[in-house]
Amino acid sequence: MWFQQYRQFFYFFVFLGSLVVVSDVQAEKWWTTSRDSVGIAPDPTMTSEAIIHVYGARAYSWRGYFGIHTWIAVKPTNAESYTVYEVIGWRQRRKIPVLTIYDNVPDRRWYGSAPVLLAEKRGQGVDVLIERIDRAANDYPYARNYKVWPGPNSNTFTAWVSRAVPELGLDLPPTAIGKDYLGYRFIALPPSGSGFQFSIFGLFGIVVSAVEGLELNVLGLVFGVDPDPWAIKLPVIGRVNLSA
């Protein structure tokens, strides 16, 4: 497509990002990296209440200096395991759906990178939200398509679901490259499900929202400001809080 001409610009920023230490990505082979729990999620066998968690962790290898991988984990009331919803790019090479829905450890490291909890909902009323998350995930239009930049990718999926379930109040960080990819649509709700978004194939656009604040997207790189609490949003670095 026409945006292929901008790939050199994108990879230039990838190179710049690799010069900044922004994660705990390790110089390891993927098969030796840790996938262990970091202890954020409650033990499902010891917790009866319904839980929704949204996680993000620096992507593997050079991508980790530039962006994150996100996923959603849910546990209905009295369930003894978590269901994880995520998009995994390497599955496309095997010609199988990139969207996965399976029981797994919710707060595991992503090939060595420790996850950060981006959103949480617990208790009364959460089971209804879990049902809506499941419906939205199964309606995801790019279940067999994946592209690191500008999307659709794992962050496109998380944004798709959060638009359908605005009660999550999810503010995906600027490092969630792909969150603004709308396919052939140009106007939609922002990933939080609140406000206004204009986007051209996830490459150029704007978000105005009470949750995200003001964001400008230039070639998939997000710059922005959030007044509540005050913060600036930058590519590679992410969110920088300015409040005391």
Short mmCIF file of N, CA and C in Angstrom, two decimals, residues 165-240:
data_model
loop_
_atom_site.label_atom_id
_atom_site.label_comp_id
_atom_site.label_asym_id
_atom_site.label_seq_id
_atom_site.Cartn_x
_atom_site.Cartn_y
_atom_site.Cartn_z
N VAL A 165 -15.83 -2.15 25.19
CA VAL A 165 -16.09 -2.22 26.64
C VAL A 165 -15.48 -0.97 27.28
N PRO A 166 -16.07 0.19 27.07
CA PRO A 166 -15.47 1.44 27.57
C PRO A 166 -15.40 1.51 29.09
N GLU A 167 -16.15 0.65 29.77
CA GLU A 167 -16.10 0.64 31.23
C GLU A 167 -14.69 0.30 31.75
N LEU A 168 -13.85 -0.28 30.90
CA LEU A 168 -12.48 -0.56 31.31
C LEU A 168 -11.69 0.72 31.54
N GLY A 169 -12.08 1.81 30.87
CA GLY A 169 -11.36 3.07 31.01
C GLY A 169 -9.90 2.94 30.63
N LEU A 170 -9.61 2.14 29.62
CA LEU A 170 -8.23 1.81 29.28
C LEU A 170 -7.54 2.95 28.53
N ASP A 171 -6.43 3.39 29.05
CA ASP A 171 -5.60 4.41 28.41
C ASP A 171 -4.33 3.72 27.94
N LEU A 172 -4.34 3.21 26.72
CA LEU A 172 -3.16 2.52 26.20
C LEU A 172 -2.02 3.52 26.03
N PRO A 173 -0.82 3.16 26.45
CA PRO A 173 0.31 4.10 26.37
C PRO A 173 0.72 4.35 24.93
N PRO A 174 1.48 5.43 24.69
CA PRO A 174 1.91 5.75 23.32
C PRO A 174 2.81 4.69 22.72
N THR A 175 3.39 3.85 23.55
CA THR A 175 4.23 2.77 23.05
C THR A 175 3.43 1.58 22.54
N ALA A 176 2.10 1.64 22.65
CA ALA A 176 1.25 0.57 22.13
C ALA A 176 1.01 0.80 20.64
N ILE A 177 2.07 0.67 19.86
CA ILE A 177 1.99 0.90 18.43
C ILE A 177 0.94 -0.03 17.82
N GLY A 178 0.06 0.54 17.00
CA GLY A 178 -1.02 -0.24 16.40
C GLY A 178 -2.37 0.00 17.02
N LYS A 179 -2.40 0.67 18.18
CA LYS A 179 -3.68 0.90 18.85
C LYS A 179 -4.59 1.81 18.04
N ASP A 180 -4.01 2.64 17.17
CA ASP A 180 -4.80 3.60 16.38
C ASP A 180 -5.13 3.09 14.98
N TYR A 181 -4.79 1.85 14.70
CA TYR A 181 -5.10 1.29 13.38
C TYR A 181 -6.60 0.99 13.29
N LEU A 182 -7.26 1.58 12.30
CA LEU A 182 -8.70 1.41 12.12
C LEU A 182 -9.06 0.73 10.81
N GLY A 183 -8.06 0.21 10.11
CA GLY A 183 -8.35 -0.37 8.80
C GLY A 183 -8.78 0.72 7.83
N TYR A 184 -9.88 0.47 7.12
CA TYR A 184 -10.36 1.43 6.12
C TYR A 184 -11.37 2.42 6.70
N ARG A 185 -11.53 2.41 8.00
CA ARG A 185 -12.31 3.47 8.64
C ARG A 185 -11.38 4.62 8.97
N PHE A 186 -11.91 5.81 9.04
CA PHE A 186 -11.11 6.98 9.38
C PHE A 186 -11.56 7.65 10.67
N ILE A 187 -12.80 7.41 11.09
CA ILE A 187 -13.34 8.02 12.31
C ILE A 187 -13.90 6.92 13.20
N ALA A 188 -13.57 6.99 14.47
CA ALA A 188 -14.04 5.98 15.43
C ALA A 188 -13.90 6.53 16.83
N LEU A 189 -14.36 5.76 17.80
CA LEU A 189 -14.07 6.06 19.19
C LEU A 189 -12.59 5.77 19.45
N PRO A 190 -11.95 6.51 20.35
CA PRO A 190 -10.58 6.17 20.76
C PRO A 190 -10.56 4.80 21.44
N PRO A 191 -9.37 4.23 21.66
CA PRO A 191 -9.29 2.93 22.34
C PRO A 191 -10.00 2.88 23.69
N SER A 192 -10.08 4.01 24.39
CA SER A 192 -10.78 4.03 25.68
C SER A 192 -12.28 3.90 25.53
N GLY A 193 -12.78 4.09 24.30
CA GLY A 193 -14.23 4.06 24.08
C GLY A 193 -14.90 5.37 24.39
N SER A 194 -14.12 6.43 24.64
CA SER A 194 -14.67 7.74 25.00
C SER A 194 -13.96 8.83 24.22
N GLY A 195 -14.73 9.71 23.57
CA GLY A 195 -14.13 10.83 22.86
C GLY A 195 -14.21 10.68 21.35
N PHE A 196 -13.18 11.20 20.65
CA PHE A 196 -13.18 11.24 19.19
C PHE A 196 -11.80 10.83 18.67
N GLN A 197 -11.80 10.05 17.60
CA GLN A 197 -10.54 9.67 16.97
C GLN A 197 -10.66 9.76 15.45
N PHE A 198 -9.64 10.35 14.83
CA PHE A 198 -9.48 10.35 13.38
C PHE A 198 -8.14 9.70 13.09
N SER A 199 -8.12 8.72 12.19
CA SER A 199 -6.88 8.02 11.91
C SER A 199 -6.87 7.53 10.47
N ILE A 200 -5.73 7.69 9.81
CA ILE A 200 -5.53 7.19 8.45
C ILE A 200 -4.58 6.01 8.52
N PHE A 201 -5.14 4.81 8.51
CA PHE A 201 -4.38 3.57 8.53
C PHE A 201 -3.39 3.49 9.70
N GLY A 202 -3.70 4.15 10.80
CA GLY A 202 -2.82 4.12 11.95
C GLY A 202 -1.54 4.90 11.78
N LEU A 203 -1.43 5.68 10.70
CA LEU A 203 -0.20 6.42 10.41
C LEU A 203 -0.28 7.89 10.75
N PHE A 204 -1.43 8.48 10.54
CA PHE A 204 -1.65 9.88 10.87
C PHE A 204 -3.00 10.00 11.55
N GLY A 205 -3.08 10.84 12.58
CA GLY A 205 -4.38 11.00 13.21
C GLY A 205 -4.33 11.80 14.49
N ILE A 206 -5.48 11.86 15.12
CA ILE A 206 -5.64 12.62 16.35
C ILE A 206 -6.65 11.92 17.25
N VAL A 207 -6.43 12.00 18.54
CA VAL A 207 -7.36 11.50 19.55
C VAL A 207 -7.64 12.63 20.53
N VAL A 208 -8.91 12.85 20.82
CA VAL A 208 -9.33 13.80 21.85
C VAL A 208 -10.28 13.05 22.76
N SER A 209 -9.92 12.94 24.03
CA SER A 209 -10.70 12.11 24.94
C SER A 209 -10.45 12.53 26.38
N ALA A 210 -11.47 12.36 27.22
CA ALA A 210 -11.30 12.62 28.64
C ALA A 210 -10.37 11.60 29.28
N VAL A 211 -10.19 10.45 28.64
CA VAL A 211 -9.31 9.40 29.18
C VAL A 211 -7.90 9.55 28.63
N GLU A 212 -7.76 9.61 27.31
CA GLU A 212 -6.44 9.70 26.69
C GLU A 212 -5.86 11.12 26.68
N GLY A 213 -6.71 12.13 26.84
CA GLY A 213 -6.24 13.50 26.67
C GLY A 213 -6.18 13.84 25.19
N LEU A 214 -5.11 14.51 24.78
CA LEU A 214 -4.89 14.86 23.38
C LEU A 214 -3.68 14.10 22.86
N GLU A 215 -3.86 13.37 21.76
CA GLU A 215 -2.78 12.61 21.16
C GLU A 215 -2.69 12.92 19.67
N LEU A 216 -1.46 13.06 19.19
CA LEU A 216 -1.20 13.22 17.76
C LEU A 216 -0.39 12.02 17.29
N ASN A 217 -0.82 11.43 16.20
CA ASN A 217 -0.16 10.27 15.63
C ASN A 217 0.52 10.69 14.34
N VAL A 218 1.84 10.52 14.28
CA VAL A 218 2.61 10.84 13.08
C VAL A 218 3.40 9.59 12.69
N LEU A 219 3.00 8.95 11.61
CA LEU A 219 3.64 7.72 11.14
C LEU A 219 3.65 6.65 12.23
N GLY A 220 2.57 6.59 13.00
CA GLY A 220 2.46 5.59 14.05
C GLY A 220 3.12 5.97 15.36
N LEU A 221 3.81 7.10 15.39
CA LEU A 221 4.46 7.58 16.60
C LEU A 221 3.53 8.55 17.31
N VAL A 222 3.25 8.29 18.57
CA VAL A 222 2.25 9.06 19.31
C VAL A 222 2.91 10.09 20.22
N PHE A 223 2.47 11.33 20.07
CA PHE A 223 2.87 12.43 20.95
C PHE A 223 1.59 12.98 21.58
N GLY A 224 1.62 13.28 22.87
CA GLY A 224 0.39 13.77 23.46
C GLY A 224 0.58 14.38 24.83
N VAL A 225 -0.55 14.86 25.35
CA VAL A 225 -0.59 15.44 26.69
C VAL A 225 -1.88 15.00 27.36
N ASP A 226 -1.78 14.67 28.63
CA ASP A 226 -2.95 14.23 29.41
C ASP A 226 -3.05 15.13 30.64
N PRO A 227 -4.15 15.87 30.79
CA PRO A 227 -4.25 16.80 31.92
C PRO A 227 -4.69 16.18 33.24
N ASP A 228 -5.06 14.90 33.26
CA ASP A 228 -5.63 14.32 34.48
C ASP A 228 -5.14 12.89 34.71
N PRO A 229 -4.01 12.73 35.45
CA PRO A 229 -3.11 13.78 35.94
C PRO A 229 -2.18 14.24 34.82
N TRP A 230 -1.52 15.38 35.05
CA TRP A 230 -0.69 15.95 34.00
C TRP A 230 0.44 15.00 33.62
N ALA A 231 0.53 14.78 32.30
CA ALA A 231 1.57 13.91 31.78
C ALA A 231 1.78 14.23 30.31
N ILE A 232 2.97 13.94 29.83
CA ILE A 232 3.22 14.00 28.40
C ILE A 232 3.43 12.57 27.89
N LYS A 233 3.10 12.37 26.63
CA LYS A 233 3.22 11.06 26.02
C LYS A 233 4.19 11.15 24.86
N LEU A 234 5.17 10.25 24.85
CA LEU A 234 6.24 10.31 23.86
C LEU A 234 6.49 8.94 23.25
N PRO A 235 6.88 8.90 21.98
CA PRO A 235 7.29 7.62 21.39
C PRO A 235 8.50 7.07 22.13
N VAL A 236 8.67 5.76 22.08
CA VAL A 236 9.80 5.06 22.68
C VAL A 236 9.77 5.12 24.21
N ILE A 237 9.69 6.34 24.77
CA ILE A 237 9.75 6.51 26.22
C ILE A 237 8.44 6.12 26.88
N GLY A 238 7.32 6.55 26.31
CA GLY A 238 6.02 6.27 26.89
C GLY A 238 5.45 7.48 27.61
N ARG A 239 4.72 7.22 28.68
CA ARG A 239 4.06 8.27 29.46
C ARG A 239 5.02 8.82 30.52
N VAL A 240 5.13 10.14 30.59
CA VAL A 240 5.98 10.80 31.59
C VAL A 240 5.09 11.66 32.46
#
